[in-house]
PDB file of C-alpha atoms in Angstrom:
ATOM      1  CA  LEU A   1      13.170   7.787  13.445  1.00  0.00           C
ATOM      2  CA  ASP A   2      14.641   5.529  16.111  1.00  0.00           C
ATOM      3  CA  GLU A   3      16.120   2.074  15.650  1.00  0.00           C
ATOM      4  CA  ILE A   4      14.543  -0.642  17.776  1.00  0.00           C
ATOM      5  CA  ASP A   5      15.807  -4.032  18.837  1.00  0.00           C
ATOM      6  CA  LEU A   6      14.167  -6.916  17.028  1.00  0.00           C
ATOM      7  CA  ALA A   7      12.544  -9.495  19.240  1.00  0.00           C
ATOM      8  CA  PRO A   8      14.290 -12.849  19.662  1.00  0.00           C
ATOM      9  CA  GLY A   9      13.143 -15.116  16.880  1.00  0.00           C
ATOM     10  CA  VAL A  10      13.163 -12.436  14.168  1.00  0.00           C
ATOM     11  CA  PRO A  11      15.983 -13.366  11.758  1.00  0.00           C
ATOM     12  CA  TRP A  12      18.485 -10.689  10.738  1.00  0.00           C
ATOM     13  CA  THR A  13      19.988 -12.546   7.773  1.00  0.00           C
ATOM     14  CA  ILE A  14      19.062 -15.131   5.182  1.00  0.00           C
ATOM     15  CA  THR A  15      21.638 -17.507   6.669  1.00  0.00           C
ATOM     16  CA  GLU A  16      20.103 -17.152  10.116  1.00  0.00           C
ATOM     17  CA  ALA A  17      16.623 -17.765   8.716  1.00  0.00           C
ATOM     18  CA  LEU A  18      17.368 -20.738   6.458  1.00  0.00           C
ATOM     19  CA  GLY A  19      20.518 -22.224   7.989  1.00  0.00           C
ATOM     20  CA  ASP A  20      21.369 -25.588   6.426  1.00  0.00           C
ATOM     21  CA  GLU A  21      18.393 -25.265   4.082  1.00  0.00           C
ATOM     22  CA  LEU A  22      20.108 -22.458   2.140  1.00  0.00           C
ATOM     23  CA  THR A  23      20.660 -23.809  -1.371  1.00  0.00           C
ATOM     24  CA  GLU A  24      24.140 -24.409  -2.758  1.00  0.00           C
ATOM     25  CA  PRO A  25      23.611 -22.213  -5.856  1.00  0.00           C
ATOM     26  CA  HIS A  26      22.731 -19.335  -3.555  1.00  0.00           C
ATOM     27  CA  LEU A  27      25.809 -19.904  -1.422  1.00  0.00           C
ATOM     28  CA  SER A  28      28.136 -20.067  -4.386  1.00  0.00           C
ATOM     29  CA  GLY A  29      26.656 -17.586  -6.810  1.00  0.00           C
ATOM     30  CA  ALA A  30      24.364 -15.028  -5.253  1.00  0.00           C
ATOM     31  CA  SER A  31      24.906 -12.670  -2.380  1.00  0.00           C
ATOM     32  CA  TYR A  32      23.102 -11.124   0.518  1.00  0.00           C
ATOM     33  CA  GLY A  33      23.704  -8.110   2.710  1.00  0.00           C
ATOM     34  CA  GLY A  34      26.065  -7.594   5.590  1.00  0.00           C
ATOM     35  CA  ALA A  35      25.919  -9.230   8.977  1.00  0.00           C
ATOM     36  CA  ARG A  36      22.562  -7.671   9.836  1.00  0.00           C
ATOM     37  CA  ALA A  37      21.272  -6.381   6.529  1.00  0.00           C
ATOM     38  CA  GLY A  38      19.303  -9.309   5.186  1.00  0.00           C
ATOM     39  CA  VAL A  39      19.413  -7.710   1.739  1.00  0.00           C
ATOM     40  CA  VAL A  40      18.890 -10.470  -0.778  1.00  0.00           C
ATOM     41  CA  SER A  41      20.144 -10.576  -4.346  1.00  0.00           C
ATOM     42  CA  TYR A  42      18.984 -13.200  -6.805  1.00  0.00           C
ATOM     43  CA  HIS A  43      20.681 -12.129 -10.020  1.00  0.00           C
ATOM     44  CA  GLY A  44      22.155 -14.840 -12.184  1.00  0.00           C
ATOM     45  CA  HIS A  45      21.207 -17.203 -14.962  1.00  0.00           C
ATOM     46  CA  GLY A  46      18.831 -20.123 -15.250  1.00  0.00           C
ATOM     47  CA  GLY A  47      18.626 -22.523 -12.334  1.00  0.00           C
ATOM     48  CA  ARG A  48      20.989 -20.542 -10.117  1.00  0.00           C
ATOM     49  CA  LYS A  49      18.769 -17.462 -10.323  1.00  0.00           C
ATOM     50  CA  ASP A  50      15.648 -19.560  -9.707  1.00  0.00           C
ATOM     51  CA  GLU A  51      17.172 -21.197  -6.626  1.00  0.00           C
ATOM     52  CA  ALA A  52      18.290 -17.838  -5.249  1.00  0.00           C
ATOM     53  CA  LYS A  53      14.809 -16.378  -5.738  1.00  0.00           C
ATOM     54  CA  ILE A  54      13.271 -19.363  -3.944  1.00  0.00           C
ATOM     55  CA  ASP A  55      15.654 -18.753  -1.044  1.00  0.00           C
ATOM     56  CA  ALA A  56      14.707 -15.069  -1.038  1.00  0.00           C
ATOM     57  CA  GLU A  57      11.006 -15.942  -0.881  1.00  0.00           C
ATOM     58  CA  ARG A  58      11.585 -18.362   1.995  1.00  0.00           C
ATOM     59  CA  PHE A  59      13.660 -15.776   3.846  1.00  0.00           C
ATOM     60  CA  PHE A  60      11.017 -13.085   3.388  1.00  0.00           C
ATOM     61  CA  ARG A  61       8.279 -15.445   4.574  1.00  0.00           C
ATOM     62  CA  ALA A  62      10.275 -16.193   7.725  1.00  0.00           C
ATOM     63  CA  VAL A  63      10.820 -12.480   8.375  1.00  0.00           C
ATOM     64  CA  ASP A  64       7.183 -11.679   7.611  1.00  0.00           C
ATOM     65  CA  ARG A  65       5.858 -14.279  10.055  1.00  0.00           C
ATOM     66  CA  ALA A  66       8.255 -13.269  12.827  1.00  0.00           C
ATOM     67  CA  VAL A  67       7.676  -9.518  12.491  1.00  0.00           C
ATOM     68  CA  LEU A  68       3.902 -10.008  12.437  1.00  0.00           C
ATOM     69  CA  GLU A  69       3.989 -12.167  15.560  1.00  0.00           C
ATOM     70  CA  HIS A  70       6.505 -10.204  17.625  1.00  0.00           C
ATOM     71  CA  HIS A  71       6.033  -6.597  16.474  1.00  0.00           C
ATOM     72  CA  SER A  72       3.050  -5.785  14.238  1.00  0.00           C
ATOM     73  CA  ARG A  73       0.284  -7.583  16.128  1.00  0.00           C
ATOM     74  CA  PRO A  74       1.414  -6.412  19.602  1.00  0.00           C
ATOM     75  CA  SER A  75       1.836  -2.774  18.511  1.00  0.00           C
ATOM     76  CA  GLY A  76      -0.886  -2.451  15.865  1.00  0.00           C
ATOM     77  CA  LEU A  77       1.331   0.052  14.039  1.00  0.00           C
ATOM     78  CA  PRO A  78       1.696   0.388  10.260  1.00  0.00           C
ATOM     79  CA  LEU A  79       4.829  -1.247   8.852  1.00  0.00           C
ATOM     80  CA  MET A  80       6.761   0.421   6.040  1.00  0.00           C
ATOM     81  CA  VAL A  81       9.204  -1.714   4.052  1.00  0.00           C
ATOM     82  CA  ALA A  82      12.390  -0.010   2.829  1.00  0.00           C
ATOM     83  CA  ALA A  83      14.178  -2.209   0.296  1.00  0.00           C
ATOM     84  CA  LEU A  84      15.575  -2.310  -3.207  1.00  0.00           C
ATOM     85  CA  SER A  85      12.840  -2.462  -5.841  1.00  0.00           C
ATOM     86  CA  GLU A  86      13.027  -6.202  -6.584  1.00  0.00           C
ATOM     87  CA  ASN A  87      13.045  -7.106  -2.892  1.00  0.00           C
ATOM     88  CA  HIS A  88      10.270  -4.653  -2.043  1.00  0.00           C
ATOM     89  CA  HIS A  89       8.019  -6.093  -4.742  1.00  0.00           C
ATOM     90  CA  LEU A  90       8.734  -9.683  -3.735  1.00  0.00           C
ATOM     91  CA  PHE A  91       8.205  -9.033  -0.023  1.00  0.00           C
ATOM     92  CA  LEU A  92       4.817  -7.406  -0.623  1.00  0.00           C
ATOM     93  CA  GLN A  93       3.826 -10.338  -2.831  1.00  0.00           C
ATOM     94  CA  ILE A  94       4.473 -12.939  -0.141  1.00  0.00           C
ATOM     95  CA  SER A  95       3.531 -10.923   2.966  1.00  0.00           C
ATOM     96  CA  HIS A  96       0.503 -11.868   5.047  1.00  0.00           C
ATOM     97  CA  ASN A  97       0.997  -8.956   7.437  1.00  0.00           C
ATOM     98  CA  PRO A  98      -2.125  -6.732   7.315  1.00  0.00           C
ATOM     99  CA  PHE A  99      -0.118  -3.846   8.779  1.00  0.00           C
ATOM    100  CA  VAL A 100       2.331  -3.637   5.838  1.00  0.00           C
ATOM    101  CA  MET A 101       2.011  -0.435   3.808  1.00  0.00           C
ATOM    102  CA  ALA A 102       1.903  -0.718   0.028  1.00  0.00           C
ATOM    103  CA  ASP A 103       4.421   2.105  -0.451  1.00  0.00           C
ATOM    104  CA  GLY A 104       7.935   2.420   0.907  1.00  0.00           C
ATOM    105  CA  PRO A 105      11.366   3.843  -0.013  1.00  0.00           C
ATOM    106  CA  LEU A 106      12.953   1.786  -2.803  1.00  0.00           C
ATOM    107  CA  ILE A 107      16.452   1.902  -1.320  1.00  0.00           C
ATOM    108  CA  ASN A 108      18.862  -0.272   0.618  1.00  0.00           C
ATOM    109  CA  PRO A 109      18.334   1.110   4.150  1.00  0.00           C
ATOM    110  CA  ASP A 110      21.749  -0.123   5.287  1.00  0.00           C
ATOM    111  CA  ALA A 111      23.495   1.978   2.631  1.00  0.00           C
ATOM    112  CA  ILE A 112      22.371   5.389   3.956  1.00  0.00           C
ATOM    113  CA  PRO A 113      22.482   7.226   7.319  1.00  0.00           C
ATOM    114  CA  ILE A 114      19.383   6.922   9.489  1.00  0.00           C
ATOM    115  CA  GLU A 115      18.538  10.615   8.936  1.00  0.00           C
ATOM    116  CA  GLU A 116      18.360  10.058   5.174  1.00  0.00           C
ATOM    117  CA  LEU A 117      16.212   6.993   5.790  1.00  0.00           C
ATOM    118  CA  ARG A 118      13.886   9.110   7.922  1.00  0.00           C
ATOM    119  CA  GLU A 119      13.596  11.687   5.142  1.00  0.00           C
ATOM    120  CA  ALA A 120      12.907   8.988   2.561  1.00  0.00           C
ATOM    121  CA  ALA A 121      10.221   7.436   4.761  1.00  0.00           C
ATOM    122  CA  TRP A 122       8.622  10.814   5.457  1.00  0.00           C
ATOM    123  CA  ALA A 123       8.508  11.592   1.730  1.00  0.00           C
ATOM    124  CA  VAL A 124       6.300   8.519   1.336  1.00  0.00           C
ATOM    125  CA  VAL A 125       4.134   9.184   4.389  1.00  0.00           C
ATOM    126  CA  GLU A 126       3.696  12.977   4.215  1.00  0.00           C
ATOM    127  CA  PRO A 127       1.099  13.136   1.397  1.00  0.00           C
ATOM    128  CA  GLN A 128      -1.039  10.545   3.207  1.00  0.00           C
ATOM    129  CA  TYR A 129      -0.570  12.329   6.533  1.00  0.00           C
ATOM    130  CA  GLN A 130      -1.520  15.727   5.096  1.00  0.00           C
ATOM    131  CA  ALA A 131      -4.592  14.270   3.380  1.00  0.00           C
ATOM    132  CA  ARG A 132      -5.625  12.595   6.628  1.00  0.00           C
ATOM    133  CA  LEU A 133      -5.244  15.852   8.568  1.00  0.00           C
ATOM    134  CA  ALA A 134      -7.315  17.751   6.011  1.00  0.00           C
ATOM    135  CA  ALA A 135     -10.058  15.123   6.114  1.00  0.00           C
ATOM    136  CA  ARG A 136     -10.178  15.101   9.924  1.00  0.00           C
ATOM    137  CA  ALA A 137     -10.278  18.920  10.054  1.00  0.00           C
ATOM    138  CA  GLU A 138     -13.230  18.936   7.639  1.00  0.00           C
ATOM    139  CA  GLU A 139     -14.977  16.251   9.683  1.00  0.00           C
ATOM    140  CA  PHE A 140     -14.487  18.323  12.830  1.00  0.00           C
ATOM    141  CA  ALA A 141     -15.920  21.476  11.244  1.00  0.00           C
ATOM    142  CA  LEU A 142     -18.993  19.569  10.057  1.00  0.00           C
ATOM    143  CA  ALA A 143     -19.410  17.782  13.404  1.00  0.00           C
ATOM    144  CA  GLN A 144     -19.083  21.040  15.344  1.00  0.00           C
ATOM    145  CA  SER A 145     -21.786  22.654  13.212  1.00  0.00           C
ATOM    146  CA  ARG A 146     -24.090  19.757  14.151  1.00  0.00           C
ATOM    147  CA  GLY A 147     -23.287  19.809  17.848  1.00  0.00           C
ATOM    148  CA  LEU A 148     -21.106  16.715  17.580  1.00  0.00           C
ATOM    149  CA  GLY A 149     -17.739  18.368  18.038  1.00  0.00           C
ATOM    150  CA  SER A 150     -15.994  20.698  20.459  1.00  0.00           C
ATOM    151  CA  SER A 151     -12.710  22.441  21.166  1.00  0.00           C
ATOM    152  CA  ASP A 152     -13.564  23.128  24.813  1.00  0.00           C
ATOM    153  CA  LEU A 153     -11.199  21.169  27.037  1.00  0.00           C
ATOM    154  CA  GLN A 154     -13.670  20.432  29.844  1.00  0.00           C
ATOM    155  CA  GLU A 155     -16.398  19.331  27.434  1.00  0.00           C
ATOM    156  CA  VAL A 156     -14.006  17.113  25.499  1.00  0.00           C
ATOM    157  CA  ALA A 157     -12.535  15.584  28.666  1.00  0.00           C
ATOM    158  CA  GLU A 158     -16.000  14.599  29.903  1.00  0.00           C
ATOM    159  CA  ALA A 159     -16.926  13.223  26.485  1.00  0.00           C
ATOM    160  CA  ALA A 160     -13.684  11.230  26.376  1.00  0.00           C
ATOM    161  CA  ALA A 161     -14.373   9.702  29.797  1.00  0.00           C
ATOM    162  CA  ALA A 162     -17.805   8.648  28.517  1.00  0.00           C
ATOM    163  CA  GLY A 163     -16.282   7.063  25.407  1.00  0.00           C
ATOM    164  CA  ARG A 164     -17.930   9.555  23.057  1.00  0.00           C
ATOM    165  CA  VAL A 165     -14.792  10.908  21.340  1.00  0.00           C
ATOM    166  CA  ALA A 166     -14.202   9.363  17.924  1.00  0.00           C
ATOM    167  CA  THR A 167     -11.252  11.585  16.965  1.00  0.00           C
ATOM    168  CA  VAL A 168      -9.270  14.268  18.742  1.00  0.00           C
ATOM    169  CA  LEU A 169      -6.773  16.604  17.094  1.00  0.00           C
ATOM    170  CA  LEU A 170      -4.051  17.869  19.434  1.00  0.00           C
ATOM    171  CA  GLU A 171      -1.716  20.767  18.700  1.00  0.00           C
ATOM    172  CA  SER A 172       1.918  19.718  18.473  1.00  0.00           C
ATOM    173  CA  GLY A 173       4.084  21.209  21.223  1.00  0.00           C
ATOM    174  CA  ARG A 174       1.130  22.584  23.194  1.00  0.00           C
ATOM    175  CA  GLN A 175       1.127  21.903  26.948  1.00  0.00           C
ATOM    176  CA  ILE A 176      -1.661  22.586  29.432  1.00  0.00           C
ATOM    177  CA  PRO A 177      -0.810  21.790  33.065  1.00  0.00           C
ATOM    178  CA  GLY A 178      -3.174  19.604  35.033  1.00  0.00           C
ATOM    179  CA  HIS A 179      -4.692  16.151  35.316  1.00  0.00           C
ATOM    180  CA  ILE A 180      -7.848  14.511  33.951  1.00  0.00           C
ATOM    181  CA  ASP A 181      -9.792  12.058  36.084  1.00  0.00           C
ATOM    182  CA  GLY A 182     -10.262   9.183  33.659  1.00  0.00           C
ATOM    183  CA  SER A 183     -13.518   8.016  35.235  1.00  0.00           C
ATOM    184  CA  THR A 184     -15.353  11.357  35.179  1.00  0.00           C
ATOM    185  CA  GLY A 185     -13.407  13.664  32.878  1.00  0.00           C
ATOM    186  CA  ARG A 186     -12.995  16.147  35.718  1.00  0.00           C
ATOM    187  CA  ILE A 187     -10.024  18.480  35.241  1.00  0.00           C
ATOM    188  CA  GLU A 188      -7.607  19.320  38.033  1.00  0.00           C
ATOM    189  CA  ALA A 189      -5.507  22.390  37.253  1.00  0.00           C
ATOM    190  CA  ALA A 190      -1.823  22.489  38.185  1.00  0.00           C
ATOM    191  CA  ASP A 191       1.417  24.403  37.769  1.00  0.00           C
ATOM    192  CA  LEU A 192       3.360  23.192  34.718  1.00  0.00           C
ATOM    193  CA  ASN A 193       6.645  24.121  36.422  1.00  0.00           C
ATOM    194  CA  HIS A 194       6.049  21.510  39.100  1.00  0.00           C
ATOM    195  CA  PRO A 195       8.342  18.529  38.342  1.00  0.00           C
ATOM    196  CA  GLU A 196       5.564  15.943  38.744  1.00  0.00           C
ATOM    197  CA  VAL A 197       2.684  17.760  37.057  1.00  0.00           C
ATOM    198  CA  ASP A 198       0.809  16.090  34.202  1.00  0.00           C
ATOM    199  CA  ASP A 199      -0.048  17.620  30.854  1.00  0.00           C
ATOM    200  CA  LEU A 200      -3.800  17.705  30.219  1.00  0.00           C
ATOM    201  CA  LEU A 201      -3.407  17.042  26.506  1.00  0.00           C
ATOM    202  CA  ASP A 202      -1.295  13.954  27.211  1.00  0.00           C
ATOM    203  CA  ASP A 203      -3.942  12.730  29.650  1.00  0.00           C
ATOM    204  CA  LEU A 204      -6.635  13.391  27.060  1.00  0.00           C
ATOM    205  CA  ALA A 205      -4.757  11.485  24.365  1.00  0.00           C
ATOM    206  CA  GLU A 206      -4.328   8.475  26.660  1.00  0.00           C
ATOM    207  CA  LEU A 207      -8.001   8.542  27.631  1.00  0.00           C
ATOM    208  CA  VAL A 208      -9.259   8.787  24.046  1.00  0.00           C
ATOM    209  CA  GLU A 209      -7.023   5.926  22.923  1.00  0.00           C
ATOM    210  CA  LYS A 210      -8.101   3.829  25.915  1.00  0.00           C
ATOM    211  CA  MET A 211     -11.714   4.291  24.813  1.00  0.00           C
ATOM    212  CA  GLY A 212     -10.922   3.277  21.238  1.00  0.00           C
ATOM    213  CA  GLY A 213     -10.746   6.758  19.737  1.00  0.00           C
ATOM    214  CA  GLU A 214      -8.230   8.179  17.283  1.00  0.00           C
ATOM    215  CA  VAL A 215      -5.572  10.717  18.291  1.00  0.00           C
ATOM    216  CA  LEU A 216      -3.808  12.905  15.733  1.00  0.00           C
ATOM    217  CA  VAL A 217      -1.033  15.380  16.541  1.00  0.00           C
ATOM    218  CA  VAL A 218      -1.333  18.441  14.314  1.00  0.00           C
ATOM    219  CA  PRO A 219       1.191  21.211  13.513  1.00  0.00           C
ATOM    220  CA  PRO A 220       0.095  24.552  15.032  1.00  0.00           C
ATOM    221  CA  GLU A 221      -0.505  26.093  11.607  1.00  0.00           C
ATOM    222  CA  ARG A 222      -2.932  23.296  10.664  1.00  0.00           C
ATOM    223  CA  MET A 223      -4.797  23.212  13.977  1.00  0.00           C
ATOM    224  CA  PRO A 224      -8.485  24.219  13.961  1.00  0.00           C
ATOM    225  CA  GLY A 225      -9.190  26.860  16.600  1.00  0.00           C
ATOM    226  CA  GLU A 226      -7.000  28.284  19.340  1.00  0.00           C
ATOM    227  CA  THR A 227      -7.463  25.912  22.290  1.00  0.00           C
ATOM    228  CA  GLY A 228      -4.975  23.236  21.241  1.00  0.00           C
ATOM    229  CA  LEU A 229      -7.584  20.533  20.698  1.00  0.00           C
ATOM    230  CA  ALA A 230     -10.542  19.681  18.495  1.00  0.00           C
ATOM    231  CA  ALA A 231     -12.712  16.618  19.105  1.00  0.00           C
ATOM    232  CA  THR A 232     -15.277  14.897  16.924  1.00  0.00           C
ATOM    233  CA  TYR A 233     -17.874  12.883  18.825  1.00  0.00           C
ATOM    234  CA  ARG A 234     -19.399   9.508  18.027  1.00  0.00           C
ATOM    235  CA  TYR A 235     -22.795  10.696  19.238  1.00  0.00           C
TER     236      TYR A 235
END
């Protein structure tokens, strides 16, 4: 888990997002996180609590719009929200970001080390990841039995160049020296010790993704077969 820099225009704090529009009850009675936390609290009574919650909603909408525009749409990656329970629920209610995941760690991410945050995030993702791996492995076995799957590197490289690969499973940590010609799928062998040599599996992953296919990195113990790859074809 690596921290990234937010794009300009993505607010870090509720004050930065709302500025002079921040309500007086919020300023005097409720609190928000540290200089970069943006952790909103809207505890209180009556009107003060209502005003603080309105501010929180406006802040979350500003963050949601900015993250969608500057990060989610350009990357296409899933977005997991780590926040205290009340903030997590409210953010998901107002979010219009189709990349936001429904589940996330119900914690203040600024209150724990990044390694603990990584572990908390993985605890949410792992069951989904394992289920996805199992499903893709079953799909590969069925496809292979029907002639629509292969674990032969040359066959898969040619299929990838033709845009036929729907999904490819690649063994984590496996390296095969060489280069794939993206236009033909032809493999050029090489010495992995050479400082400028490519890794065939990296080339394959890039080619499959370029053609709109799915790439999954699989732990060695979960990998079908012994070649380091397993591809399911579209046709």
